[in-house]
Amino acid sequence: MVKPDGLNPPMEEVRAKYDARDKYIRESWVRTMEARLVGEELSKCRKGEGVNAYQNCKYLADLYMELLKDASLKGYKQVEVPKK
């Protein structure tokens, strides 16, 4: 058994870190799939409504735009790109 020190953190910390990472990735996928479903419904609405789609599908378009703001998938590693 390895004792925790500066190089080897306790197993509870490692498990908590992995659990938090999995939870973050799972929630990210849920937000992305929710945006995808709303986008599909918006597409169906536009095809069904025809010329009146801008008026009758506005609520879906607004919801879709709100969901797209934070629906991008990000892994647990985020690379910082230097600004020039």
Short mmCIF file of N, CA, C and O in Angstrom, two decimals:
data_model
loop_
_atom_site.label_atom_id
_atom_site.label_comp_id
_atom_site.label_asym_id
_atom_site.label_seq_id
_atom_site.Cartn_x
_atom_site.Cartn_y
_atom_site.Cartn_z
N MET A 1 0.84 -1.18 0.00
CA MET A 1 0.00 0.00 0.00
C MET A 1 0.89 1.23 0.00
O MET A 1 1.84 1.34 0.73
N VAL A 2 0.55 2.18 -0.86
CA VAL A 2 1.32 3.40 -0.99
C VAL A 2 0.72 4.47 -0.08
O VAL A 2 -0.49 4.72 -0.11
N LYS A 3 1.58 5.07 0.73
CA LYS A 3 1.09 6.12 1.61
C LYS A 3 0.98 7.43 0.84
O LYS A 3 1.82 7.72 -0.01
N PRO A 4 -0.06 8.23 1.11
CA PRO A 4 -0.21 9.51 0.39
C PRO A 4 0.89 10.48 0.79
O PRO A 4 1.24 10.61 1.96
N ASP A 5 1.46 11.12 -0.20
CA ASP A 5 2.41 12.19 0.03
C ASP A 5 2.21 13.22 -1.07
O ASP A 5 1.16 13.24 -1.71
N GLY A 6 3.17 14.07 -1.33
CA GLY A 6 3.01 15.11 -2.35
C GLY A 6 2.82 14.54 -3.74
O GLY A 6 2.14 15.12 -4.58
N LEU A 7 3.44 13.39 -4.03
CA LEU A 7 3.35 12.79 -5.36
C LEU A 7 2.18 11.83 -5.50
O LEU A 7 1.67 11.63 -6.59
N ASN A 8 1.78 11.22 -4.42
CA ASN A 8 0.69 10.24 -4.45
C ASN A 8 -0.45 10.74 -3.57
O ASN A 8 -0.44 10.53 -2.36
N PRO A 9 -1.47 11.38 -4.17
CA PRO A 9 -2.60 11.86 -3.35
C PRO A 9 -3.42 10.68 -2.85
O PRO A 9 -3.37 9.58 -3.40
N PRO A 10 -4.20 10.91 -1.79
CA PRO A 10 -5.05 9.82 -1.27
C PRO A 10 -6.05 9.35 -2.33
O PRO A 10 -6.49 10.11 -3.19
N MET A 11 -6.40 8.09 -2.24
CA MET A 11 -7.30 7.47 -3.21
C MET A 11 -8.66 8.14 -3.22
O MET A 11 -9.30 8.25 -4.27
N GLU A 12 -9.12 8.64 -2.07
CA GLU A 12 -10.42 9.31 -2.02
C GLU A 12 -10.42 10.58 -2.88
O GLU A 12 -11.40 10.88 -3.55
N GLU A 13 -9.31 11.31 -2.87
CA GLU A 13 -9.21 12.52 -3.69
C GLU A 13 -9.23 12.18 -5.18
O GLU A 13 -9.87 12.86 -5.97
N VAL A 14 -8.55 11.12 -5.54
CA VAL A 14 -8.50 10.70 -6.94
C VAL A 14 -9.89 10.27 -7.40
O VAL A 14 -10.35 10.66 -8.47
N ARG A 15 -10.58 9.48 -6.57
CA ARG A 15 -11.93 9.05 -6.92
C ARG A 15 -12.89 10.23 -7.04
O ARG A 15 -13.72 10.29 -7.95
N ALA A 16 -12.78 11.18 -6.12
CA ALA A 16 -13.65 12.36 -6.16
C ALA A 16 -13.37 13.18 -7.42
O ALA A 16 -14.31 13.69 -8.06
N LYS A 17 -12.12 13.27 -7.81
CA LYS A 17 -11.76 14.01 -9.02
C LYS A 17 -12.35 13.33 -10.26
O LYS A 17 -12.93 13.99 -11.12
N TYR A 18 -12.22 12.02 -10.34
CA TYR A 18 -12.77 11.29 -11.49
C TYR A 18 -14.30 11.34 -11.50
O TYR A 18 -14.91 11.46 -12.57
N ASP A 19 -14.92 11.28 -10.35
CA ASP A 19 -16.39 11.37 -10.28
C ASP A 19 -16.86 12.75 -10.73
O ASP A 19 -17.84 12.86 -11.48
N ALA A 20 -16.17 13.80 -10.31
CA ALA A 20 -16.54 15.16 -10.73
C ALA A 20 -16.34 15.33 -12.23
O ALA A 20 -17.16 15.95 -12.92
N ARG A 21 -15.27 14.76 -12.76
CA ARG A 21 -15.01 14.82 -14.20
C ARG A 21 -16.10 14.12 -14.98
O ARG A 21 -16.61 14.64 -15.97
N ASP A 22 -16.49 12.92 -14.54
CA ASP A 22 -17.55 12.17 -15.22
C ASP A 22 -18.87 12.92 -15.17
O ASP A 22 -19.61 12.95 -16.15
N LYS A 23 -19.18 13.51 -14.03
CA LYS A 23 -20.42 14.26 -13.89
C LYS A 23 -20.44 15.46 -14.84
O LYS A 23 -21.44 15.72 -15.50
N TYR A 24 -19.32 16.16 -14.94
CA TYR A 24 -19.23 17.32 -15.83
C TYR A 24 -19.43 16.91 -17.29
O TYR A 24 -20.19 17.53 -18.03
N ILE A 25 -18.77 15.84 -17.71
CA ILE A 25 -18.89 15.38 -19.09
C ILE A 25 -20.31 14.89 -19.37
O ILE A 25 -20.88 15.18 -20.43
N ARG A 26 -20.92 14.20 -18.42
CA ARG A 26 -22.30 13.71 -18.60
C ARG A 26 -23.27 14.88 -18.75
O ARG A 26 -24.12 14.88 -19.64
N GLU A 27 -23.13 15.90 -17.91
CA GLU A 27 -24.01 17.07 -18.00
C GLU A 27 -23.79 17.82 -19.30
O GLU A 27 -24.74 18.33 -19.90
N SER A 28 -22.56 17.86 -19.77
CA SER A 28 -22.25 18.52 -21.04
C SER A 28 -22.94 17.79 -22.19
O SER A 28 -23.51 18.42 -23.09
N TRP A 29 -22.93 16.47 -22.16
CA TRP A 29 -23.59 15.69 -23.20
C TRP A 29 -25.11 15.88 -23.15
O TRP A 29 -25.77 15.95 -24.19
N VAL A 30 -25.66 15.96 -21.96
CA VAL A 30 -27.10 16.16 -21.83
C VAL A 30 -27.50 17.50 -22.44
O VAL A 30 -28.49 17.59 -23.18
N ARG A 31 -26.74 18.57 -22.14
CA ARG A 31 -27.05 19.89 -22.71
C ARG A 31 -26.94 19.86 -24.23
O ARG A 31 -27.77 20.45 -24.94
N THR A 32 -25.93 19.18 -24.75
CA THR A 32 -25.74 19.10 -26.19
C THR A 32 -26.88 18.34 -26.86
O THR A 32 -27.40 18.77 -27.90
N MET A 33 -27.28 17.23 -26.29
CA MET A 33 -28.36 16.44 -26.88
C MET A 33 -29.70 17.16 -26.77
O MET A 33 -30.54 17.04 -27.66
N GLU A 34 -29.88 17.92 -25.69
CA GLU A 34 -31.11 18.70 -25.56
C GLU A 34 -31.19 19.75 -26.68
O GLU A 34 -32.24 19.92 -27.30
N ALA A 35 -30.07 20.41 -26.95
CA ALA A 35 -30.04 21.39 -28.03
C ALA A 35 -30.29 20.71 -29.38
O ALA A 35 -30.98 21.25 -30.24
N ARG A 36 -29.76 19.53 -29.54
CA ARG A 36 -29.96 18.79 -30.79
C ARG A 36 -31.44 18.45 -31.00
O ARG A 36 -31.97 18.60 -32.10
N LEU A 37 -32.10 17.99 -29.94
CA LEU A 37 -33.52 17.65 -30.05
C LEU A 37 -34.37 18.88 -30.36
O LEU A 37 -35.29 18.80 -31.19
N VAL A 38 -34.07 19.99 -29.72
CA VAL A 38 -34.83 21.21 -30.01
C VAL A 38 -34.57 21.66 -31.44
O VAL A 38 -35.49 22.11 -32.14
N GLY A 39 -33.34 21.50 -31.92
CA GLY A 39 -33.03 21.84 -33.31
C GLY A 39 -33.80 20.99 -34.30
O GLY A 39 -34.29 21.49 -35.33
N GLU A 40 -33.94 19.71 -33.98
CA GLU A 40 -34.72 18.82 -34.85
C GLU A 40 -36.19 19.21 -34.86
O GLU A 40 -36.84 19.20 -35.92
N GLU A 41 -36.73 19.56 -33.70
CA GLU A 41 -38.12 20.01 -33.63
C GLU A 41 -38.32 21.32 -34.38
O GLU A 41 -39.34 21.52 -35.02
N LEU A 42 -37.35 22.21 -34.30
CA LEU A 42 -37.41 23.46 -35.03
C LEU A 42 -37.42 23.20 -36.54
O LEU A 42 -38.19 23.83 -37.29
N SER A 43 -36.62 22.27 -36.98
CA SER A 43 -36.60 21.92 -38.40
C SER A 43 -37.95 21.36 -38.85
O SER A 43 -38.46 21.73 -39.91
N LYS A 44 -38.53 20.49 -38.03
CA LYS A 44 -39.85 19.93 -38.36
C LYS A 44 -40.91 21.03 -38.40
O LYS A 44 -41.77 21.05 -39.27
N CYS A 45 -40.83 21.94 -37.45
CA CYS A 45 -41.79 23.04 -37.39
C CYS A 45 -41.69 23.92 -38.63
O CYS A 45 -42.69 24.30 -39.22
N ARG A 46 -40.48 24.22 -39.03
CA ARG A 46 -40.29 25.07 -40.22
C ARG A 46 -40.82 24.40 -41.48
O ARG A 46 -41.41 25.05 -42.33
N LYS A 47 -40.58 23.10 -41.60
CA LYS A 47 -41.08 22.38 -42.77
C LYS A 47 -42.60 22.31 -42.77
O LYS A 47 -43.24 22.41 -43.80
N GLY A 48 -43.18 22.12 -41.61
CA GLY A 48 -44.64 21.99 -41.50
C GLY A 48 -45.39 23.29 -41.65
O GLY A 48 -46.48 23.33 -42.19
N GLU A 49 -44.79 24.38 -41.18
CA GLU A 49 -45.49 25.67 -41.18
C GLU A 49 -45.35 26.42 -42.50
O GLU A 49 -46.18 27.27 -42.81
N GLY A 50 -44.30 26.17 -43.23
CA GLY A 50 -44.12 26.84 -44.52
C GLY A 50 -43.85 28.32 -44.37
O GLY A 50 -42.92 28.72 -43.67
N VAL A 51 -44.65 29.15 -45.00
CA VAL A 51 -44.40 30.60 -45.01
C VAL A 51 -44.63 31.24 -43.65
O VAL A 51 -44.14 32.33 -43.39
N ASN A 52 -45.39 30.62 -42.79
CA ASN A 52 -45.67 31.17 -41.46
C ASN A 52 -44.68 30.69 -40.40
O ASN A 52 -44.90 30.88 -39.22
N ALA A 53 -43.59 30.07 -40.81
CA ALA A 53 -42.65 29.48 -39.87
C ALA A 53 -42.00 30.52 -38.96
O ALA A 53 -41.76 30.24 -37.78
N TYR A 54 -41.73 31.71 -39.47
CA TYR A 54 -41.08 32.72 -38.63
C TYR A 54 -41.96 33.13 -37.45
O TYR A 54 -41.46 33.41 -36.37
N GLN A 55 -43.25 33.14 -37.65
CA GLN A 55 -44.15 33.52 -36.56
C GLN A 55 -44.48 32.33 -35.66
O GLN A 55 -44.46 32.44 -34.44
N ASN A 56 -44.77 31.20 -36.25
CA ASN A 56 -45.25 30.05 -35.47
C ASN A 56 -44.15 29.24 -34.80
O ASN A 56 -44.43 28.48 -33.89
N CYS A 57 -42.92 29.37 -35.25
CA CYS A 57 -41.81 28.60 -34.68
C CYS A 57 -40.83 29.48 -33.91
O CYS A 57 -39.74 29.04 -33.56
N LYS A 58 -41.24 30.70 -33.63
CA LYS A 58 -40.34 31.63 -32.95
C LYS A 58 -39.93 31.13 -31.57
O LYS A 58 -38.77 31.24 -31.17
N TYR A 59 -40.84 30.53 -30.83
CA TYR A 59 -40.52 30.05 -29.49
C TYR A 59 -39.45 28.97 -29.53
O TYR A 59 -38.56 28.93 -28.67
N LEU A 60 -39.49 28.11 -30.54
CA LEU A 60 -38.46 27.07 -30.68
C LEU A 60 -37.12 27.68 -31.09
O LEU A 60 -36.07 27.26 -30.60
N ALA A 61 -37.16 28.67 -31.97
CA ALA A 61 -35.92 29.31 -32.39
C ALA A 61 -35.25 30.03 -31.23
O ALA A 61 -34.02 29.95 -31.06
N ASP A 62 -36.03 30.70 -30.41
CA ASP A 62 -35.48 31.39 -29.25
C ASP A 62 -34.87 30.40 -28.25
O ASP A 62 -33.78 30.62 -27.72
N LEU A 63 -35.59 29.31 -28.01
CA LEU A 63 -35.09 28.28 -27.10
C LEU A 63 -33.81 27.66 -27.64
O LEU A 63 -32.84 27.43 -26.91
N TYR A 64 -33.78 27.40 -28.94
CA TYR A 64 -32.60 26.81 -29.57
C TYR A 64 -31.39 27.73 -29.45
O TYR A 64 -30.29 27.27 -29.15
N MET A 65 -31.59 29.00 -29.65
CA MET A 65 -30.47 29.95 -29.53
C MET A 65 -29.95 30.01 -28.10
O MET A 65 -28.74 30.11 -27.87
N GLU A 66 -30.83 29.93 -27.12
CA GLU A 66 -30.40 29.92 -25.72
C GLU A 66 -29.62 28.65 -25.39
O GLU A 66 -28.62 28.70 -24.69
N LEU A 67 -30.08 27.52 -25.91
CA LEU A 67 -29.41 26.25 -25.63
C LEU A 67 -28.06 26.16 -26.32
O LEU A 67 -27.15 25.50 -25.81
N LEU A 68 -27.92 26.80 -27.47
CA LEU A 68 -26.64 26.73 -28.18
C LEU A 68 -25.53 27.49 -27.49
O LEU A 68 -24.36 27.22 -27.73
N LYS A 69 -25.89 28.42 -26.62
CA LYS A 69 -24.86 29.20 -25.94
C LYS A 69 -23.93 28.34 -25.08
O LYS A 69 -22.75 28.60 -25.01
N ASP A 70 -24.49 27.32 -24.44
CA ASP A 70 -23.63 26.48 -23.58
C ASP A 70 -23.71 25.00 -23.95
O ASP A 70 -23.48 24.14 -23.12
N ALA A 71 -24.02 24.71 -25.20
CA ALA A 71 -24.18 23.32 -25.61
C ALA A 71 -22.92 22.74 -26.24
O ALA A 71 -22.94 21.62 -26.70
N SER A 72 -21.83 23.47 -26.24
CA SER A 72 -20.62 22.93 -26.86
C SER A 72 -19.99 21.89 -25.94
O SER A 72 -19.97 22.05 -24.72
N LEU A 73 -19.50 20.84 -26.52
CA LEU A 73 -18.87 19.78 -25.75
C LEU A 73 -17.44 20.18 -25.44
O LEU A 73 -16.68 20.59 -26.31
N LYS A 74 -17.09 20.04 -24.19
CA LYS A 74 -15.72 20.28 -23.77
C LYS A 74 -15.29 19.07 -22.96
O LYS A 74 -16.02 18.60 -22.10
N GLY A 75 -14.13 18.60 -23.23
CA GLY A 75 -13.62 17.49 -22.45
C GLY A 75 -13.11 17.98 -21.11
O GLY A 75 -13.24 19.14 -20.75
N TYR A 76 -12.51 17.09 -20.36
CA TYR A 76 -12.01 17.49 -19.06
C TYR A 76 -10.68 18.23 -19.18
O TYR A 76 -10.23 18.87 -18.26
N LYS A 77 -10.03 18.11 -20.35
CA LYS A 77 -8.81 18.87 -20.58
C LYS A 77 -9.15 20.07 -21.44
O LYS A 77 -9.73 19.93 -22.51
N GLN A 78 -8.83 21.25 -20.98
CA GLN A 78 -9.09 22.45 -21.73
C GLN A 78 -7.76 23.12 -22.03
O GLN A 78 -6.99 23.42 -21.12
N VAL A 79 -7.51 23.36 -23.29
CA VAL A 79 -6.26 23.96 -23.71
C VAL A 79 -6.45 25.46 -23.81
O VAL A 79 -7.36 25.94 -24.47
N GLU A 80 -5.58 26.18 -23.17
CA GLU A 80 -5.62 27.64 -23.24
C GLU A 80 -4.84 28.08 -24.48
O GLU A 80 -3.67 27.76 -24.63
N VAL A 81 -5.50 28.81 -25.35
CA VAL A 81 -4.86 29.32 -26.55
C VAL A 81 -4.40 30.75 -26.28
O VAL A 81 -5.21 31.59 -25.89
N PRO A 82 -3.11 31.03 -26.44
CA PRO A 82 -2.65 32.39 -26.17
C PRO A 82 -3.22 33.37 -27.16
O PRO A 82 -3.32 33.08 -28.35
N LYS A 83 -3.63 34.54 -26.67
CA LYS A 83 -4.17 35.57 -27.54
C LYS A 83 -3.03 36.41 -28.09
O LYS A 83 -2.09 36.75 -27.39
N LYS A 84 -3.13 36.72 -29.38
CA LYS A 84 -2.07 37.51 -30.01
C LYS A 84 -2.54 38.91 -30.28
O LYS A 84 -3.63 39.23 -30.43
#
